[in-house]
Amino acid sequence: MSERTLAIIKPDAVKKNVMGDVLNRYEKAGLKPVAMKLMQMSRPTAEGFYAVHKARPFFDSLCTFMCSGPSLVMVLQGDNAIKKNRELMGATDPAKAEPGTIRKAHGTNIEFNAVHGSDSPETAKFEVGYFFSGMEIFG
Ligand code: ADP
Ligand code: MG
């Protein structure tokens, strides 16, 4: 079933000049970018996006990281896009990520881990709508 998921190439990966490699991995896996914007998040934008993690000890540092430079924020569309993207990404901690995954290749540590991907249909709906209006998505 064709689905949409929100993906972010985080500031660490943009700084490392690996946007092209990550986009290539999405496209090769059948995940088509149908909306994208290069943006530097404001603090309130990052805090709202990660509101679910507000009580976590890493929340403040995570928001500082996400505002530290431009990110490539996009909507990916394809069969089982949510799960497929999580598989491409690998585990949150790059040290534990499977070989061949984006985080294994480009992540630095559990915080600076190169990419974001929605983790469920409900999350994807919220996250896509958080950054994009219907008119900005080419499905
Ligand atoms: P994922 O991005 O794999 O869905 P989470 O939703 O648990 O992971 O966490 C969101 C983001 O917060 C992670 O991608 C990472 O950047 C950061 N993060 C998660 N756990 C930690 C931690 N223990 N210490 C620092 N940063 C963390
Ligand atoms: Mg998550």
GROMACS .gro file of C-alpha atoms and ligand atoms in nm:
model
  167
    1MET     CA    1   0.000   0.000   0.000
    2SER     CA    2   0.139   0.337  -0.101
    3GLU     CA    3   0.209   0.557   0.201
    4ARG     CA    4   0.372   0.885   0.287
    5THR     CA    5   0.634   0.939   0.555
    6LEU     CA    6   0.830   1.239   0.676
    7ALA     CA    7   1.208   1.215   0.638
    8ILE     CA    8   1.471   1.466   0.748
    9ILE     CA    9   1.835   1.476   0.649
   10LYS     CA   10   1.954   1.634   0.974
   11PRO     CA   11   2.206   1.920   1.005
   12ASP     CA   12   2.501   1.685   1.073
   13ALA     CA   13   2.446   1.499   0.744
   14VAL     CA   14   2.390   1.819   0.545
   15LYS     CA   15   2.722   1.952   0.684
   16LYS     CA   16   2.897   1.629   0.583
   17ASN     CA   17   2.779   1.672   0.222
   18VAL     CA   18   2.597   1.340   0.209
   19MET     CA   19   2.252   1.464   0.103
   20GLY     CA   20   2.306   1.314  -0.242
   21ASP     CA   21   2.397   0.973  -0.104
   22VAL     CA   22   2.095   0.966   0.125
   23LEU     CA   23   1.856   1.075  -0.152
   24ASN     CA   24   2.003   0.807  -0.375
   25ARG     CA   25   1.928   0.543  -0.112
   26TYR     CA   26   1.565   0.656  -0.087
   27GLU     CA   27   1.517   0.654  -0.464
   28LYS     CA   28   1.684   0.315  -0.509
   29ALA     CA   29   1.450   0.171  -0.243
   30GLY     CA   30   1.143   0.301  -0.425
   31LEU     CA   31   1.080   0.592  -0.189
   32LYS     CA   32   0.999   0.891  -0.405
   33PRO     CA   33   1.050   1.243  -0.267
   34VAL     CA   34   0.716   1.419  -0.334
   35ALA     CA   35   0.789   1.736  -0.134
   36MET     CA   36   1.108   1.890   0.002
   37LYS     CA   37   1.249   2.202   0.164
   38LEU     CA   38   1.595   2.297   0.282
   39MET     CA   39   1.536   2.487   0.605
   40GLN     CA   40   1.705   2.591   0.926
   41MET     CA   41   1.453   2.517   1.201
   42SER     CA   42   1.373   2.781   1.458
   43ARG     CA   43   1.377   2.674   1.821
   44PRO     CA   44   0.995   2.666   1.848
   45THR     CA   45   0.973   2.464   1.525
   46ALA     CA   46   1.216   2.202   1.658
   47GLU     CA   47   1.049   2.195   2.001
   48GLY     CA   48   0.705   2.146   1.845
   49PHE     CA   49   0.829   1.874   1.614
   50TYR     CA   50   0.988   1.679   1.901
   51ALA     CA   51   0.718   1.765   2.159
   52VAL     CA   52   0.670   1.391   2.227
   53HIS     CA   53   1.025   1.388   2.372
   54LYS     CA   54   0.980   1.699   2.591
   55ALA     CA   55   1.035   1.510   2.918
   56ARG     CA   56   1.351   1.334   2.797
   57PRO     CA   57   1.691   1.441   2.934
   58PHE     CA   58   1.821   1.487   2.576
   59PHE     CA   59   1.535   1.716   2.461
   60ASP     CA   60   1.719   2.046   2.500
   61SER     CA   61   2.034   1.923   2.333
   62LEU     CA   62   1.833   1.758   2.053
   63CYS     CA   63   1.654   2.087   1.976
   64THR     CA   64   1.983   2.279   1.978
   65PHE     CA   65   2.123   2.025   1.730
   66MET     CA   66   1.819   2.041   1.503
   67CYS     CA   67   1.847   2.424   1.488
   68SER     CA   68   2.224   2.423   1.429
   69GLY     CA   69   2.208   2.448   1.050
   70PRO     CA   70   1.992   2.365   0.753
   71SER     CA   71   1.811   2.030   0.726
   72LEU     CA   72   1.651   1.878   0.419
   73VAL     CA   73   1.291   1.808   0.522
   74MET     CA   74   1.089   1.593   0.283
   75VAL     CA   75   0.792   1.369   0.223
   76LEU     CA   76   0.870   1.025   0.081
   77GLN     CA   77   0.602   0.821  -0.093
   78GLY     CA   78   0.602   0.450  -0.177
   79ASP     CA   79   0.484   0.105  -0.078
   80ASN     CA   80   0.522   0.061   0.300
   81ALA     CA   81   0.714   0.389   0.304
   82ILE     CA   82   0.710   0.426   0.684
   83LYS     CA   83   0.858   0.086   0.765
   84LYS     CA   84   1.083   0.081   0.461
   85ASN     CA   85   1.239   0.413   0.558
   86ARG     CA   86   1.295   0.298   0.918
   87GLU     CA   87   1.478  -0.007   0.779
   88LEU     CA   88   1.694   0.208   0.551
   89MET     CA   89   1.778   0.437   0.845
   90GLY     CA   90   1.888   0.170   1.093
   91ALA     CA   91   1.881   0.187   1.473
   92THR     CA   92   1.876   0.523   1.655
   93ASP     CA   93   2.230   0.463   1.783
   94PRO     CA   94   2.460   0.436   1.477
   95ALA     CA   95   2.687   0.203   1.676
   96LYS     CA   96   2.397  -0.044   1.689
   97ALA     CA   97   2.270   0.017   1.335
   98GLU     CA   98   2.285  -0.270   1.087
   99PRO     CA   99   2.553  -0.264   0.814
  100GLY     CA  100   2.429  -0.095   0.498
  101THR     CA  101   2.199   0.148   0.679
  102ILE     CA  102   2.212   0.527   0.654
  103ARG     CA  103   2.291   0.574   1.022
  104LYS     CA  104   2.569   0.315   1.009
  105ALA     CA  105   2.722   0.499   0.713
  106HIS     CA  106   2.672   0.859   0.822
  107GLY     CA  107   2.571   0.880   1.189
  108THR     CA  108   2.819   1.003   1.450
  109ASN     CA  109   2.646   0.904   1.776
  110ILE     CA  110   2.299   0.847   1.924
  111GLU     CA  111   2.219   1.218   1.894
  112PHE     CA  112   2.391   1.317   1.569
  113ASN     CA  113   2.243   1.031   1.372
  114ALA     CA  114   2.199   1.183   1.025
  115VAL     CA  115   1.831   1.120   0.953
  116HIS     CA  116   1.479   1.123   1.088
  117GLY     CA  117   1.189   0.904   0.978
  118SER     CA  118   0.829   0.884   1.101
  119ASP     CA  119   0.770   0.572   1.311
  120SER     CA  120   0.396   0.503   1.257
  121PRO     CA  121   0.103   0.610   1.036
  122GLU     CA  122  -0.024   0.846   1.309
  123THR     CA  123   0.318   1.005   1.353
  124ALA     CA  124   0.364   1.036   0.977
  125LYS     CA  125   0.033   1.218   0.943
  126PHE     CA  126   0.126   1.468   1.214
  127GLU     CA  127   0.482   1.516   1.090
  128VAL     CA  128   0.396   1.560   0.720
  129GLY     CA  129   0.128   1.815   0.815
  130TYR     CA  130   0.369   1.992   1.050
  131PHE     CA  131   0.599   2.091   0.765
  132PHE     CA  132   0.391   2.077   0.446
  133SER     CA  133   0.053   2.189   0.317
  134GLY     CA  134  -0.136   1.973   0.068
  135MET     CA  135  -0.044   2.209  -0.216
  136GLU     CA  136   0.328   2.150  -0.157
  137ILE     CA  137   0.307   1.771  -0.198
  138PHE     CA  138   0.327   1.620  -0.548
  139GLY     CA  139   0.177   1.274  -0.510
  140ADP     P1  140   1.444   0.781   1.624
  140ADP     O1  141   1.495   0.907   1.556
  140ADP     O2  142   1.524   0.660   1.587
  140ADP     O3  143   1.295   0.762   1.606
  140ADP     P2  144   1.384   0.870   1.897
  140ADP     O4  145   1.248   0.908   1.846
  140ADP     O5  146   1.392   0.784   2.017
  140ADP     O6  147   1.472   0.801   1.782
  140ADP     O7  148   1.466   1.003   1.932
  140ADP     C1  149   1.458   1.116   1.849
  140ADP     C2  150   1.597   1.171   1.830
  140ADP     O8  151   1.650   1.215   1.955
  140ADP     C3  152   1.701   1.069   1.780
  140ADP     O9  153   1.698   1.049   1.640
  140ADP     C4  154   1.832   1.133   1.826
  140ADP    O10  155   1.872   1.241   1.740
  140ADP     C5  156   1.790   1.191   1.961
  140ADP     N1  157   1.815   1.096   2.071
  140ADP     C6  158   1.747   0.982   2.098
  140ADP     N2  159   1.795   0.920   2.207
  140ADP     C7  160   1.896   0.999   2.253
  140ADP     C8  161   1.987   0.990   2.364
  140ADP     N3  162   1.982   0.889   2.450
  140ADP     N4  163   2.079   1.090   2.378
  140ADP     C9  164   2.083   1.194   2.292
  140ADP     N5  165   2.001   1.208   2.187
  140ADP    C10  166   1.909   1.112   2.166
  141MG      MG  167   1.134   0.876   1.674
   0.00000   0.00000   0.00000
